[in-house]
C-alpha cells in the first residue's frame, strides 16, 4: 500500500472504528472477548500487523517492524485473569506492549461469523469457487449470509487424496501437517470448511450432505464415530493456526478499504502486514522410526 508523507496518521480510535464497521463487536459470541486490549485510543497508527495469536513471537515481529497496532484473531484475555504481573505469560505481553507503545486489538468470533469472514478466506484458499453459504447460519442475519463455517464447491471435482494435498499446499506448513479420515479415492465436489475448532459442527456437515469437512482440532472419539457411520463426509483436520491464517490478508484488505471509505486522507497512510510467524502450538512431530 502506498504511503503519503503529506498527511498525518489516523488515531487508534479511528482505525478501530473503521475496522469495526466490517467486523462489529456485537456479532461476537457472548462468551468472547473482542476489541481493544491495550493501547491509547489517541495514539497515531502508521503500521498494523495482522496475526493469529497474541504471543511473544508475534510481539517480537511487531516490534522489529515498528508496528503501532497488532490485530489478532485470538484474544489475549479470553479467560479472566487476576493479575497482569510481568512474571506471568499474559502479563509479560501486556507489559511489552505498553512499554513499546504498541496497541493490541482482537477480532475473534465476530470475524468468524462475518461475511466475508474467517471461513470464507479458508474456503477460497482450499479451492472453493462460486457462491458460499454458511454451514451454521446466524439466525439474526436477515440476508442469511453470516454464520460459522462455509459450504461451497470445487471448480473441478477431485479425489480426496488430491484434495487433501491441495489443502496442505494452500495453508501454512506446521509440524503436524494435516490429517485425513475417509476413503482417499472418493470423489470430492462439495466441501464444508470451518476455520478453527470444528467439533461442534460435525452434525451440521453431515446434514449438509457435503463430501468432505475441513476444520481443526477434531477429537478422536467424535471423528471416529463420524467416519464410521456410512454415507457421511470425509474429514480433513488441519492445525488450528493454519486454518485461520488465510483470513489475515482479508482482514488487512478490509481495514484498508474501510479507512478509505471513511474519507479521512490520513487513513491512506496506514501500512499493513500479515505476520509470517508460525504460532501453531506444536513445534515438532516425531514419526515412529
CSV table of N, CA and C in Angstrom, one decimal, residues 148-279:
chain,number,residue,atom,x,y,z
A,148,UNK,N,-21.2,-19.3,11.1
A,148,UNK,CA,-20.0,-20.1,11.3
A,148,UNK,C,-19.8,-21.1,10.2
A,149,UNK,N,-18.6,-21.2,9.6
A,149,UNK,CA,-18.3,-22.2,8.5
A,149,UNK,C,-18.9,-21.7,7.2
A,150,UNK,N,-18.5,-22.4,6.1
A,150,UNK,CA,-19.0,-22.1,4.8
A,150,UNK,C,-19.1,-23.4,4.0
A,151,UNK,N,-20.0,-23.4,3.0
A,151,UNK,CA,-20.1,-24.6,2.1
A,151,UNK,C,-20.0,-24.1,0.7
A,152,UNK,N,-19.2,-24.8,-0.1
A,152,UNK,CA,-19.0,-24.4,-1.5
A,152,UNK,C,-18.6,-25.6,-2.3
A,153,UNK,N,-18.3,-25.4,-3.5
A,153,UNK,CA,-17.9,-26.5,-4.4
A,153,UNK,C,-16.5,-26.2,-5.1
A,154,UNK,N,-15.9,-27.3,-5.5
A,154,UNK,CA,-14.7,-27.2,-6.2
A,154,UNK,C,-15.0,-27.0,-7.7
A,155,UNK,N,-14.1,-26.2,-8.3
A,155,UNK,CA,-14.4,-26.0,-9.7
A,155,UNK,C,-14.2,-27.2,-10.5
A,156,UNK,N,-13.3,-28.1,-10.1
A,156,UNK,CA,-13.1,-29.4,-10.8
A,156,UNK,C,-13.1,-30.5,-9.7
A,157,UNK,N,-14.0,-31.4,-9.7
A,157,UNK,CA,-14.0,-32.5,-8.7
A,157,UNK,C,-12.7,-33.2,-8.6
A,158,UNK,N,-12.3,-33.7,-7.4
A,158,UNK,CA,-11.1,-34.3,-7.3
A,158,UNK,C,-11.2,-35.5,-6.3
A,159,UNK,N,-10.3,-36.4,-6.3
A,159,UNK,CA,-10.4,-37.5,-5.3
A,159,UNK,C,-9.9,-36.9,-4.0
A,160,UNK,N,-10.3,-37.5,-2.9
A,160,UNK,CA,-9.9,-37.0,-1.6
A,160,UNK,C,-8.4,-36.9,-1.4
A,161,UNK,N,-7.7,-37.8,-1.9
A,161,UNK,CA,-6.2,-37.8,-1.8
A,161,UNK,C,-5.6,-36.5,-2.4
A,162,UNK,N,-6.1,-36.2,-3.6
A,162,UNK,CA,-5.6,-35.0,-4.2
A,162,UNK,C,-6.1,-33.7,-3.6
A,163,UNK,N,-7.4,-33.7,-3.1
A,163,UNK,CA,-7.9,-32.6,-2.4
A,163,UNK,C,-7.1,-32.3,-1.1
A,164,UNK,N,-6.8,-33.4,-0.4
A,164,UNK,CA,-6.1,-33.2,0.9
A,164,UNK,C,-4.7,-32.6,0.6
A,165,UNK,N,-4.1,-33.0,-0.5
A,165,UNK,CA,-2.8,-32.5,-0.8
A,165,UNK,C,-2.9,-31.0,-1.2
A,166,UNK,N,-4.0,-30.6,-1.8
A,166,UNK,CA,-4.3,-29.2,-2.2
A,166,UNK,C,-4.5,-28.4,-0.9
A,167,UNK,N,-5.2,-28.9,0.0
A,167,UNK,CA,-5.4,-28.2,1.3
A,167,UNK,C,-4.0,-28.0,2.0
A,168,UNK,N,-3.2,-29.1,2.0
A,168,UNK,CA,-1.9,-29.0,2.7
A,168,UNK,C,-1.0,-27.9,2.0
A,169,UNK,N,-1.1,-27.8,0.7
A,169,UNK,CA,-0.3,-26.9,-0.1
A,169,UNK,C,-0.8,-25.4,0.1
A,170,UNK,N,-2.0,-25.3,0.4
A,170,UNK,CA,-2.6,-23.9,0.5
A,170,UNK,C,-2.4,-23.2,1.8
A,171,UNK,N,-2.2,-24.0,2.8
A,171,UNK,CA,-2.1,-23.5,4.2
A,171,UNK,C,-0.7,-23.5,4.7
A,172,UNK,N,-0.4,-22.6,5.7
A,172,UNK,CA,1.0,-22.6,6.2
A,172,UNK,C,1.4,-24.0,6.7
A,173,UNK,N,2.7,-24.3,6.5
A,173,UNK,CA,3.2,-25.6,6.9
A,173,UNK,C,3.4,-25.6,8.4
A,174,UNK,N,2.9,-26.7,9.1
A,174,UNK,CA,3.0,-26.8,10.5
A,174,UNK,C,3.7,-28.2,10.8
A,175,UNK,N,4.1,-28.4,12.0
A,175,UNK,CA,4.8,-29.7,12.3
A,175,UNK,C,4.0,-30.9,12.0
A,176,UNK,N,2.7,-30.8,12.4
A,176,UNK,CA,1.8,-32.0,12.3
A,176,UNK,C,1.2,-32.1,10.9
A,177,UNK,N,1.2,-31.1,10.1
A,177,UNK,CA,0.6,-31.1,8.8
A,177,UNK,C,-0.9,-31.3,8.9
A,178,UNK,N,-1.5,-32.1,8.0
A,178,UNK,CA,-2.9,-32.3,8.1
A,178,UNK,C,-3.2,-33.8,8.3
A,179,UNK,N,-4.4,-34.1,8.8
A,179,UNK,CA,-4.8,-35.5,8.9
A,179,UNK,C,-6.1,-35.7,8.1
A,180,UNK,N,-6.3,-36.9,7.6
A,180,UNK,CA,-7.4,-37.2,6.7
A,180,UNK,C,-8.1,-38.5,7.2
A,181,UNK,N,-9.4,-38.4,7.3
A,181,UNK,CA,-10.2,-39.6,7.6
A,181,UNK,C,-11.2,-39.8,6.5
A,182,UNK,N,-11.2,-41.1,5.9
A,182,UNK,CA,-12.1,-41.4,4.9
A,182,UNK,C,-11.5,-42.1,3.7
A,183,UNK,N,-12.2,-42.5,2.7
A,183,UNK,CA,-11.7,-43.2,1.6
A,183,UNK,C,-11.0,-42.2,0.7
A,184,UNK,N,-9.7,-42.4,0.5
A,184,UNK,CA,-8.8,-41.5,-0.2
A,184,UNK,C,-9.2,-41.4,-1.7
A,185,UNK,N,-10.0,-42.4,-2.2
A,185,UNK,CA,-10.3,-42.4,-3.6
A,185,UNK,C,-11.7,-41.9,-3.8
A,186,UNK,N,-12.4,-41.4,-2.8
A,186,UNK,CA,-13.8,-40.9,-3.0
A,186,UNK,C,-13.7,-39.6,-3.8
A,187,UNK,N,-14.7,-39.3,-4.5
A,187,UNK,CA,-14.8,-38.1,-5.3
A,187,UNK,C,-15.3,-36.9,-4.4
A,188,UNK,N,-14.6,-35.8,-4.5
A,188,UNK,CA,-15.0,-34.6,-3.7
A,188,UNK,C,-15.4,-33.5,-4.6
A,189,UNK,N,-16.6,-33.1,-4.4
A,189,UNK,CA,-17.2,-31.9,-5.2
A,189,UNK,C,-17.6,-30.8,-4.2
A,190,UNK,N,-18.5,-31.2,-3.2
A,190,UNK,CA,-19.0,-30.2,-2.3
A,190,UNK,C,-18.2,-30.3,-1.0
A,191,UNK,N,-17.8,-29.1,-0.5
A,191,UNK,CA,-16.9,-29.1,0.7
A,191,UNK,C,-17.5,-28.1,1.7
A,192,UNK,N,-17.4,-28.5,3.0
A,192,UNK,CA,-17.7,-27.6,4.1
A,192,UNK,C,-16.4,-27.3,4.8
A,193,UNK,N,-16.2,-26.0,5.2
A,193,UNK,CA,-15.0,-25.6,5.9
A,193,UNK,C,-15.4,-24.8,7.1
A,194,UNK,N,-14.6,-24.9,8.2
A,194,UNK,CA,-14.8,-24.0,9.3
A,194,UNK,C,-13.4,-23.8,9.9
A,195,UNK,N,-13.0,-22.5,9.9
A,195,UNK,CA,-11.7,-22.1,10.5
A,195,UNK,C,-11.7,-22.3,12.0
A,196,UNK,N,-10.7,-22.9,12.5
A,196,UNK,CA,-10.6,-23.1,14.0
A,196,UNK,C,-11.3,-24.4,14.4
A,197,UNK,N,-11.6,-24.6,15.6
A,197,UNK,CA,-12.1,-25.8,16.2
A,197,UNK,C,-13.5,-26.1,15.6
A,198,UNK,N,-13.7,-27.3,15.0
A,198,UNK,CA,-15.0,-27.5,14.3
A,198,UNK,C,-15.7,-28.8,14.8
A,199,UNK,N,-15.3,-29.3,16.0
A,199,UNK,CA,-16.0,-30.4,16.5
A,199,UNK,C,-17.5,-30.3,16.6
A,200,UNK,N,-18.0,-29.1,17.0
A,200,UNK,CA,-19.4,-28.8,17.2
A,200,UNK,C,-20.2,-28.8,15.9
A,201,UNK,N,-19.5,-28.8,14.8
A,201,UNK,CA,-20.2,-28.6,13.5
A,201,UNK,C,-20.2,-29.9,12.7
A,202,UNK,N,-19.8,-31.0,13.3
A,202,UNK,CA,-19.8,-32.3,12.6
A,202,UNK,C,-21.2,-32.7,12.2
A,203,UNK,N,-22.2,-32.5,13.0
A,203,UNK,CA,-23.6,-32.8,12.7
A,203,UNK,C,-24.1,-31.9,11.6
A,204,UNK,N,-23.7,-30.6,11.6
A,204,UNK,CA,-24.1,-29.7,10.5
A,204,UNK,C,-23.5,-30.1,9.2
A,205,UNK,N,-22.3,-30.6,9.2
A,205,UNK,CA,-21.6,-31.0,8.0
A,205,UNK,C,-22.3,-32.2,7.4
A,206,UNK,N,-22.6,-33.2,8.3
A,206,UNK,CA,-23.4,-34.4,7.8
A,206,UNK,C,-24.7,-34.0,7.2
A,207,UNK,N,-25.4,-33.1,7.9
A,207,UNK,CA,-26.8,-32.7,7.5
A,207,UNK,C,-26.7,-32.0,6.1
A,208,UNK,N,-25.6,-31.3,5.9
A,208,UNK,CA,-25.5,-30.6,4.6
A,208,UNK,C,-25.2,-31.5,3.4
A,209,UNK,N,-24.8,-32.7,3.7
A,209,UNK,CA,-24.5,-33.6,2.6
A,209,UNK,C,-23.3,-33.4,1.8
A,210,UNK,N,-22.3,-32.7,2.5
A,210,UNK,CA,-21.1,-32.4,1.8
A,210,UNK,C,-20.2,-33.7,1.6
A,211,UNK,N,-19.2,-33.6,0.8
A,211,UNK,CA,-18.3,-34.8,0.6
A,211,UNK,C,-17.2,-34.8,1.6
A,212,UNK,N,-16.8,-33.6,2.0
A,212,UNK,CA,-15.7,-33.5,3.0
A,212,UNK,C,-15.8,-32.3,3.8
A,213,UNK,N,-15.4,-32.4,5.1
A,213,UNK,CA,-15.4,-31.3,6.0
A,213,UNK,C,-14.0,-30.9,6.4
A,214,UNK,N,-13.6,-29.7,6.2
A,214,UNK,CA,-12.2,-29.2,6.5
A,214,UNK,C,-12.3,-28.3,7.7
A,215,UNK,N,-11.7,-28.7,8.8
A,215,UNK,CA,-11.7,-27.9,10.0
A,215,UNK,C,-10.5,-28.3,10.9
A,216,UNK,N,-10.5,-27.9,12.2
A,216,UNK,CA,-9.3,-28.1,13.0
A,216,UNK,C,-9.8,-28.7,14.4
A,217,UNK,N,-8.8,-29.3,15.1
A,217,UNK,CA,-8.9,-29.7,16.5
A,217,UNK,C,-10.0,-30.8,16.6
A,218,UNK,N,-10.1,-31.7,15.7
A,218,UNK,CA,-11.1,-32.8,15.8
A,218,UNK,C,-10.5,-33.8,16.8
A,219,UNK,N,-11.4,-34.2,17.7
A,219,UNK,CA,-11.0,-35.2,18.7
A,219,UNK,C,-11.2,-36.6,18.2
A,220,UNK,N,-10.5,-37.6,18.9
A,220,UNK,CA,-10.5,-38.9,18.4
A,220,UNK,C,-11.9,-39.6,18.4
A,221,UNK,N,-12.6,-39.6,19.5
A,221,UNK,CA,-13.9,-40.3,19.5
A,221,UNK,C,-15.0,-39.7,18.6
A,222,UNK,N,-15.2,-38.4,18.6
A,222,UNK,CA,-16.2,-37.9,17.7
A,222,UNK,C,-15.8,-38.1,16.2
A,223,UNK,N,-14.5,-38.0,15.9
A,223,UNK,CA,-14.1,-38.2,14.5
A,223,UNK,C,-14.3,-39.7,14.1
A,224,UNK,N,-13.9,-40.6,15.0
A,224,UNK,CA,-14.0,-42.0,14.7
A,224,UNK,C,-15.5,-42.4,14.5
A,225,UNK,N,-16.4,-41.9,15.4
A,225,UNK,CA,-17.8,-42.3,15.2
A,225,UNK,C,-18.3,-41.6,13.9
A,226,UNK,N,-17.9,-40.4,13.6
A,226,UNK,CA,-18.4,-39.7,12.5
A,226,UNK,C,-18.1,-40.5,11.2
A,227,UNK,N,-16.8,-40.9,11.0
A,227,UNK,CA,-16.4,-41.5,9.7
A,227,UNK,C,-16.8,-43.0,9.7
A,228,UNK,N,-17.2,-43.5,10.9
A,228,UNK,CA,-17.6,-44.9,11.0
A,228,UNK,C,-19.1,-45.1,10.6
A,229,UNK,N,-19.8,-44.0,10.5
A,229,UNK,CA,-21.2,-44.0,10.1
A,229,UNK,C,-21.2,-43.9,8.5
A,230,UNK,N,-21.6,-44.9,7.8
A,230,UNK,CA,-21.6,-44.9,6.3
A,230,UNK,C,-22.4,-43.7,5.7
A,231,UNK,N,-21.8,-43.2,4.7
A,231,UNK,CA,-22.5,-42.2,3.9
A,231,UNK,C,-22.2,-40.8,4.3
A,232,UNK,N,-21.4,-40.6,5.4
A,232,UNK,CA,-21.1,-39.3,5.8
A,232,UNK,C,-19.9,-38.7,5.1
A,233,UNK,N,-19.6,-37.4,5.3
A,233,UNK,CA,-18.4,-36.8,4.7
A,233,UNK,C,-17.1,-37.3,5.2
A,234,UNK,N,-16.1,-37.2,4.4
A,234,UNK,CA,-14.7,-37.4,4.9
A,234,UNK,C,-14.3,-36.2,5.7
A,235,UNK,N,-13.2,-36.4,6.4
A,235,UNK,CA,-12.7,-35.3,7.3
A,235,UNK,C,-11.3,-34.9,6.9
A,236,UNK,N,-11.0,-33.6,6.9
A,236,UNK,CA,-9.6,-33.1,6.8
A,236,UNK,C,-9.4,-32.2,8.0
A,237,UNK,N,-8.5,-32.6,8.8
A,237,UNK,CA,-8.2,-31.9,10.1
A,237,UNK,C,-6.9,-31.2,9.9
A,238,UNK,N,-6.9,-29.9,10.1
A,238,UNK,CA,-5.7,-29.0,9.9
A,238,UNK,C,-5.3,-28.5,11.3
A,239,UNK,N,-4.1,-27.9,11.3
A,239,UNK,CA,-3.7,-27.2,12.5
A,239,UNK,C,-4.6,-26.0,12.7
A,240,UNK,N,-5.0,-25.7,13.9
A,240,UNK,CA,-5.9,-24.6,14.2
A,240,UNK,C,-5.4,-23.3,13.7
A,241,UNK,N,-4.1,-23.0,14.0
A,241,UNK,CA,-3.5,-21.8,13.4
A,241,UNK,C,-3.6,-21.7,11.9
A,242,UNK,N,-3.3,-22.8,11.3
A,242,UNK,CA,-3.2,-22.8,9.8
A,242,UNK,C,-4.6,-22.5,9.2
A,243,UNK,N,-5.7,-23.0,9.7
A,243,UNK,CA,-7.0,-22.8,9.1
A,243,UNK,C,-7.5,-21.4,9.3
A,244,UNK,N,-6.9,-20.6,10.2
A,244,UNK,CA,-7.4,-19.3,10.4
A,244,UNK,C,-6.4,-18.3,9.8
A,245,UNK,N,-5.2,-18.7,9.5
A,245,UNK,CA,-4.2,-17.8,8.9
A,245,UNK,C,-4.7,-17.1,7.6
A,246,UNK,N,-5.4,-17.8,6.7
A,246,UNK,CA,-5.8,-17.1,5.4
A,246,UNK,C,-6.6,-15.8,5.6
A,247,UNK,N,-7.3,-15.7,6.7
A,247,UNK,CA,-8.1,-14.5,7.0
A,247,UNK,C,-7.3,-13.3,7.2
A,248,UNK,N,-6.1,-13.4,7.6
A,248,UNK,CA,-5.3,-12.2,8.0
A,248,UNK,C,-5.2,-11.3,6.8
A,249,UNK,N,-4.9,-11.8,5.6
A,249,UNK,CA,-4.8,-10.9,4.4
A,249,UNK,C,-6.1,-10.3,4.1
A,250,UNK,N,-7.2,-11.0,4.3
A,250,UNK,CA,-8.6,-10.4,4.1
A,250,UNK,C,-8.8,-9.3,5.1
A,251,UNK,N,-8.5,-9.6,6.3
A,251,UNK,CA,-8.8,-8.6,7.4
A,251,UNK,C,-8.0,-7.3,7.1
A,252,UNK,N,-6.7,-7.5,6.6
A,252,UNK,CA,-5.9,-6.3,6.3
A,252,UNK,C,-6.5,-5.5,5.2
A,253,UNK,N,-6.9,-6.2,4.1
A,253,UNK,CA,-7.5,-5.6,3.0
A,253,UNK,C,-8.8,-4.8,3.3
A,254,UNK,N,-9.6,-5.5,4.2
A,254,UNK,CA,-10.9,-4.8,4.6
A,254,UNK,C,-10.6,-3.6,5.4
A,255,UNK,N,-9.5,-3.6,6.3
A,255,UNK,CA,-9.2,-2.4,7.0
A,255,UNK,C,-8.8,-1.3,6.1
A,256,UNK,N,-8.0,-1.6,5.1
A,256,UNK,CA,-7.6,-0.5,4.2
A,256,UNK,C,-8.8,0.0,3.5
A,257,UNK,N,-9.7,-0.8,3.0
A,257,UNK,CA,-10.9,-0.4,2.3
A,257,UNK,C,-11.7,0.5,3.2
A,258,UNK,N,-11.9,0.1,4.5
A,258,UNK,CA,-12.7,0.8,5.4
A,258,UNK,C,-12.1,2.2,5.7
A,259,UNK,N,-10.8,2.2,5.9
A,259,UNK,CA,-10.2,3.5,6.1
A,259,UNK,C,-10.4,4.5,4.9
A,260,UNK,N,-10.3,3.9,3.7
A,260,UNK,CA,-10.6,4.7,2.5
A,260,UNK,C,-12.0,5.2,2.4
A,261,UNK,N,-12.9,4.4,2.8
A,261,UNK,CA,-14.4,4.8,2.8
A,261,UNK,C,-14.6,5.9,3.8
A,262,UNK,N,-13.8,5.9,4.9
A,262,UNK,CA,-14.1,6.9,5.9
A,262,UNK,C,-13.8,8.3,5.4
A,263,UNK,N,-13.1,8.4,4.3
A,263,UNK,CA,-12.9,9.7,3.7
A,263,UNK,C,-11.9,10.6,4.4
A,264,UNK,N,-11.1,10.0,5.3
A,264,UNK,CA,-10.0,10.8,6.0
A,264,UNK,C,-8.7,10.6,5.3
A,265,UNK,N,-8.0,11.6,4.8
A,265,UNK,CA,-6.8,11.4,4.0
A,265,UNK,C,-5.7,10.7,4.7
A,266,UNK,N,-5.7,10.9,6.1
A,266,UNK,CA,-4.6,10.2,6.8
A,266,UNK,C,-4.7,8.7,6.9
A,267,UNK,N,-6.0,8.2,6.6
A,267,UNK,CA,-6.2,6.8,6.6
A,267,UNK,C,-5.4,6.1,5.5
A,268,UNK,N,-5.1,6.8,4.4
A,268,UNK,CA,-4.3,6.2,3.3
A,268,UNK,C,-2.9,6.0,3.6
A,269,UNK,N,-2.4,6.5,4.8
A,269,UNK,CA,-1.0,6.4,5.2
A,269,UNK,C,-0.8,5.2,6.0
A,270,UNK,N,-1.8,4.4,6.3
A,270,UNK,CA,-1.6,3.2,7.2
A,270,UNK,C,-1.1,2.1,6.3
A,271,UNK,N,0.0,1.5,6.8
A,271,UNK,CA,0.6,0.3,6.2
A,271,UNK,C,0.2,-0.9,6.9
A,272,UNK,N,-0.1,-2.0,6.2
A,272,UNK,CA,-0.5,-3.3,6.9
A,272,UNK,C,0.5,-4.4,6.4
A,273,UNK,N,0.6,-5.4,7.3
A,273,UNK,CA,1.4,-6.5,7.0
A,273,UNK,C,0.8,-7.7,7.7
A,274,UNK,N,0.9,-8.9,7.0
A,274,UNK,CA,0.4,-10.2,7.6
A,274,UNK,C,1.6,-10.9,8.2
A,275,UNK,N,1.5,-11.3,9.4
A,275,UNK,CA,2.6,-12.0,10.1
A,275,UNK,C,3.0,-13.3,9.4
A,276,UNK,N,4.3,-13.5,9.4
A,276,UNK,CA,4.8,-14.7,8.8
A,276,UNK,C,5.2,-15.7,9.9
A,277,UNK,N,4.9,-15.3,11.1
A,277,UNK,CA,5.3,-16.2,12.3
A,277,UNK,C,4.3,-17.3,12.4
A,278,UNK,N,4.8,-18.5,12.4
A,278,UNK,CA,4.0,-19.7,12.7
A,278,UNK,C,3.8,-19.9,14.2
A,279,UNK,N,2.6,-19.7,14.6
A,279,UNK,CA,2.3,-19.7,16.0
A,279,UNK,C,1.5,-21.0,16.4
